[in-house]
Short mmCIF file of C-alpha atoms in Angstrom, two decimals:
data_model
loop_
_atom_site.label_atom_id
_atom_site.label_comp_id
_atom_site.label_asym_id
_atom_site.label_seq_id
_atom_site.Cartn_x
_atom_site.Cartn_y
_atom_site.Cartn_z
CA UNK A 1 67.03 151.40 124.90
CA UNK A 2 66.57 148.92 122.15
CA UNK A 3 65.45 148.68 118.60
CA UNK A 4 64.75 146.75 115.63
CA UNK A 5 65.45 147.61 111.87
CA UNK A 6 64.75 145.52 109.41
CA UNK A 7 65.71 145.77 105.17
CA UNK A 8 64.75 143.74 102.13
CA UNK A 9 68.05 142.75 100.50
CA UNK A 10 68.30 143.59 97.42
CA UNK A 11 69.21 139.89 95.79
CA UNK A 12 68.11 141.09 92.20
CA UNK A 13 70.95 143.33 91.92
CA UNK A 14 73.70 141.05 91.45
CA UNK A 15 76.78 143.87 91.28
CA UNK A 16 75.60 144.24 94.77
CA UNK A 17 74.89 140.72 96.15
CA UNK A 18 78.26 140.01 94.48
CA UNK A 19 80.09 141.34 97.47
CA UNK A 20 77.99 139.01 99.77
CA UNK A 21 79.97 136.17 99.41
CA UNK A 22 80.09 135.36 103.15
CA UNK A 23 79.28 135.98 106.54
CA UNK A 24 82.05 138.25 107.45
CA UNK A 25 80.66 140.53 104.81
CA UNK A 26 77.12 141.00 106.29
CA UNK A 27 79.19 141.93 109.97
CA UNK A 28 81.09 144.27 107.61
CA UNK A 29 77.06 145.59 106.39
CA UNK A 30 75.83 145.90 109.82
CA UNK A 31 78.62 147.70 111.55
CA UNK A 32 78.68 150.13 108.59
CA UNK A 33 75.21 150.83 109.42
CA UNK A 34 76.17 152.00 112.66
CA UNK A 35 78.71 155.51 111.22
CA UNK A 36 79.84 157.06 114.28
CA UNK A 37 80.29 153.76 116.36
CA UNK A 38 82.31 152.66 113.25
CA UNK A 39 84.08 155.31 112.80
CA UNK A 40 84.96 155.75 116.18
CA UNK A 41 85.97 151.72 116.77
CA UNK A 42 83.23 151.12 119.02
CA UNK A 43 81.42 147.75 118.38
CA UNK A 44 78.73 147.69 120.63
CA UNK A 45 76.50 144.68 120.92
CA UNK A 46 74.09 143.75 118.05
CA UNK A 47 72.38 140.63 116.88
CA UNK A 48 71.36 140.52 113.05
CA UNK A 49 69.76 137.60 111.10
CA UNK A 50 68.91 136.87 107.25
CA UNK A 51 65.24 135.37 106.85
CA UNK A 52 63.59 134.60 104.02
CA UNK A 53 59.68 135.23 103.43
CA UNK A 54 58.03 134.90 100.66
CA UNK A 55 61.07 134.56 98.12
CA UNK A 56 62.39 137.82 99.64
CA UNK A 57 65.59 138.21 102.14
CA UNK A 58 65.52 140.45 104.76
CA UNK A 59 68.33 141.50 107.17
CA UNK A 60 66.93 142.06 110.76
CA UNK A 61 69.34 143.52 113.29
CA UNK A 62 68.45 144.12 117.66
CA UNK A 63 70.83 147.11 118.38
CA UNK A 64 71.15 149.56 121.63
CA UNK A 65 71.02 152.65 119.22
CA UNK A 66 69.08 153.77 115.86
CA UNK A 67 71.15 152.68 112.23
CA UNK A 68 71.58 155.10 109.42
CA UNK A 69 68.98 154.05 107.30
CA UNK A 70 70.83 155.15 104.15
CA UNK A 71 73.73 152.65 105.07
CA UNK A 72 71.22 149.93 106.25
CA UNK A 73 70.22 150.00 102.43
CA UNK A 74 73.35 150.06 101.18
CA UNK A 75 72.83 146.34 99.66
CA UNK A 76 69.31 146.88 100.45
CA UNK A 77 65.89 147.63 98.16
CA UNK A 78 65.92 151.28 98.11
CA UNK A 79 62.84 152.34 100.70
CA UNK A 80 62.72 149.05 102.65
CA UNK A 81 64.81 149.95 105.30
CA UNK A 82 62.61 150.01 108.85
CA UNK A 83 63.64 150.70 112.50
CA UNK A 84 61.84 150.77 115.70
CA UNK A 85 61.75 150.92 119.23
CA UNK A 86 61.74 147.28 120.81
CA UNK A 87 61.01 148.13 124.43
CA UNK A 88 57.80 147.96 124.77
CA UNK A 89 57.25 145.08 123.44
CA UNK A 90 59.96 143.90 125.73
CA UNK A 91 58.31 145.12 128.58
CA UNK A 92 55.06 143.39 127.67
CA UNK A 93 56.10 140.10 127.94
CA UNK A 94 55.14 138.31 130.98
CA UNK A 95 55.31 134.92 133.07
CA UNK A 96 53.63 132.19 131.11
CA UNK A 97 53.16 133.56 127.74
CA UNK A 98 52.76 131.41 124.95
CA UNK A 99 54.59 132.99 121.90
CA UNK A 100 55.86 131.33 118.39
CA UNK A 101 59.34 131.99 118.27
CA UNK A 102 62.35 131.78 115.60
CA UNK A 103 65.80 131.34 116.60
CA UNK A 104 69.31 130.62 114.67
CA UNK A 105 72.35 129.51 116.51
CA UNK A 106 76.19 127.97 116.33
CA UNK A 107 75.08 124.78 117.65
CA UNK A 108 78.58 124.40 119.34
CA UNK A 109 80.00 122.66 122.53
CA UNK A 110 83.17 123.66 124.12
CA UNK A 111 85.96 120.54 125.22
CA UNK A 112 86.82 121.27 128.80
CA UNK A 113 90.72 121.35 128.63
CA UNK A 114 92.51 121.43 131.88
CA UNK A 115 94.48 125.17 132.39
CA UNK A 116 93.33 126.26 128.58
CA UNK A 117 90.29 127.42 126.43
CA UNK A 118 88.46 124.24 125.54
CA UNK A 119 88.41 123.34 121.88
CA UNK A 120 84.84 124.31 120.30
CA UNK A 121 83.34 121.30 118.34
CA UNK A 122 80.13 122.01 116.46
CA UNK A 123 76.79 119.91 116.61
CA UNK A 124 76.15 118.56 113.16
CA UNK A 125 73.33 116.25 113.77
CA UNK A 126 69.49 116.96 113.85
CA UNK A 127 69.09 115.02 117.41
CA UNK A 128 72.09 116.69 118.77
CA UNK A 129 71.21 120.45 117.79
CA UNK A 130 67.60 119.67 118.75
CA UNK A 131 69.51 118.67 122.41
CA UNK A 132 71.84 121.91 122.41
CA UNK A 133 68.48 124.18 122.50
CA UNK A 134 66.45 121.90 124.55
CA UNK A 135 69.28 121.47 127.34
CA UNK A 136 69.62 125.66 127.37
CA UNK A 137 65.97 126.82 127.58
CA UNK A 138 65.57 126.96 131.16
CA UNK A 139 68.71 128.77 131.95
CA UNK A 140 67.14 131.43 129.01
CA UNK A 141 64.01 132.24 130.36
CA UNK A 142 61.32 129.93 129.03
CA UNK A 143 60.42 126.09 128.42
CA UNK A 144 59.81 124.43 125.28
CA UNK A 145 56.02 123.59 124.20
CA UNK A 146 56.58 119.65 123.74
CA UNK A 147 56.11 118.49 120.18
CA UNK A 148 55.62 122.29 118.41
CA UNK A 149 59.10 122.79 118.18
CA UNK A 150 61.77 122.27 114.98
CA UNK A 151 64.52 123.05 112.28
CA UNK A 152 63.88 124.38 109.61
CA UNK A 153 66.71 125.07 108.33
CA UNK A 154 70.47 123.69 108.46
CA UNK A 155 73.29 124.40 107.36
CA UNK A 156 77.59 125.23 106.98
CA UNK A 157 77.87 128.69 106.04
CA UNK A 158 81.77 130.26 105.75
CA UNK A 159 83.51 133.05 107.43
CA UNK A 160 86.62 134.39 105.99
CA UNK A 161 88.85 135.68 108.70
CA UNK A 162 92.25 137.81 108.21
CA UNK A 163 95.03 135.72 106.07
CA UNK A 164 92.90 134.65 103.96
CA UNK A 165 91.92 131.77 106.03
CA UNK A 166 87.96 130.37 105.72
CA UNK A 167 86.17 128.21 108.30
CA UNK A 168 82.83 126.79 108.48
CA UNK A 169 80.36 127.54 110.97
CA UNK A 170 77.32 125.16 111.82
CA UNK A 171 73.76 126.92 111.67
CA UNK A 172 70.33 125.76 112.52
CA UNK A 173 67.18 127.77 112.72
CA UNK A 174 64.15 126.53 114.84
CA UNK A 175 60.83 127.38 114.98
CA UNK A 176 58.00 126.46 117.14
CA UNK A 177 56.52 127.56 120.24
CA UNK A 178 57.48 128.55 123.82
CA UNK A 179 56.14 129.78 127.24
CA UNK A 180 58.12 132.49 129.12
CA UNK A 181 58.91 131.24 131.98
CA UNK A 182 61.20 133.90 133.61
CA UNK A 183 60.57 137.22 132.02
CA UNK A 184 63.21 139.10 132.86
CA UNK A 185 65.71 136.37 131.98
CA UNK A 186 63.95 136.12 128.96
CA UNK A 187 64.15 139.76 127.50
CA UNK A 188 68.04 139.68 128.10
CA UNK A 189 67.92 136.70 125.62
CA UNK A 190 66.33 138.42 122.83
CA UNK A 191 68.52 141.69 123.45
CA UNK A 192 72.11 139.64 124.14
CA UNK A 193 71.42 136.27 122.61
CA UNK A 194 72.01 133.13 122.27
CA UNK A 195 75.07 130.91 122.28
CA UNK A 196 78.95 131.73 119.91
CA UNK A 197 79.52 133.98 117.18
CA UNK A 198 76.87 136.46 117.57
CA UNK A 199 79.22 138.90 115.10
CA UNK A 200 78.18 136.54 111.96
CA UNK A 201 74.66 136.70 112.40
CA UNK A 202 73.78 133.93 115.11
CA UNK A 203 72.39 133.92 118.44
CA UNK A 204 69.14 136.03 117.45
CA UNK A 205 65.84 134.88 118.67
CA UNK A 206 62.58 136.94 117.82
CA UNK A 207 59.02 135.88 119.34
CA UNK A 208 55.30 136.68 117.98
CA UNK A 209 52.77 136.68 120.65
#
């Protein structure tokens, strides 16, 4: 089973925001939300976002069980914190569906090095992140519609990892259009993602029929 939550952050507070300083702290926000998995050490898969609509931020998690919505709104507007089941809208989706979609990813490719883990090198350029999406979206599940497809918004956000040490990630959100072109395919990309570092808040892709 699957759901989706969803909480206006609650930028106008700055003691809170404060402690928002990078990605590592939103991972920190949406495992919290999840007590007894955190508690216990389990970190099950979940794919979270930030959007923005209408000068407001919202944090939108996919997760395979319910958050506590009083830890959801921990940095959150008091009584914006929503969850719901996501399967059936899963499990309407069919073969050649046209649906607007948004999606923000680690444009990244990984170096093929002979006997070892290939060095990852991030896509910085418009043309080149437009090609990292375009060159996956058979292999997901669906086909782009030509010419309704873009970013919107690009960017180097930082993760602080243990030591102290900080490192950039590349981000780029598109919008546009798509047809599904293999269903099944498709729903394991909006519950499992898309491409590296799904724990910072990439790889989530939501669709509007």
């Amino acid at each position: 089973m699957y759901y989706i939550s969803r909480v206006e952050i609650d930028t106008g507070n700055r003691r809170r925001i404060s402690e928002l300083t990078h990605l590592g702290a939103y991972h920190n926000w949406v495992e919290k939300s999840f007590p007894e998995e955190f508690a216990a050490g389990e970190r099950s898969r979940k794919l979270w976002r930030i959007d923005q609509l209408n000068r407001r931020s919202f944090l939108l998690i996919i997760s395979q069980s319910e958050p506590d919505i009083t830890q959801l709104e921990a940095y959150g507007v008091p009584g914006t914190g929503q969850c719901k089941t996501y399967d059936a809208f899963l499990q309407s989706l069919v073969n050649g569906q046209k649906v607007s979609f948004r999606l923000t990813v680690n444009p990244a490719r990984a170096a093929k090095q002979e006997g070892q883990r290939g060095r990852v090198y991030p896509h910085i350029t418009v043309e080149k992140q437009l090609k990292y999406l375009e060159n996956r979206a058979e292999k997901l599940g669906f086909s782009l519609v030509d010419h309704d497809y873009q970013i919107v918004q690009r960017g180097f956000p930082i993760v602080r990892k243990k030591g102290g040490k900080s490192i950039k990630l590349a981000r780029a959100t598109y919008e546009g259009s798509l047809i599904i072109e293999n269903a099944d395919i498709f729903r394991k990309t909006l519950t499992e993602g898309v491409g590296k570092e799904k724990a910072y808040g990439f790889g989530m892709m939501t669709v509007i029929p």
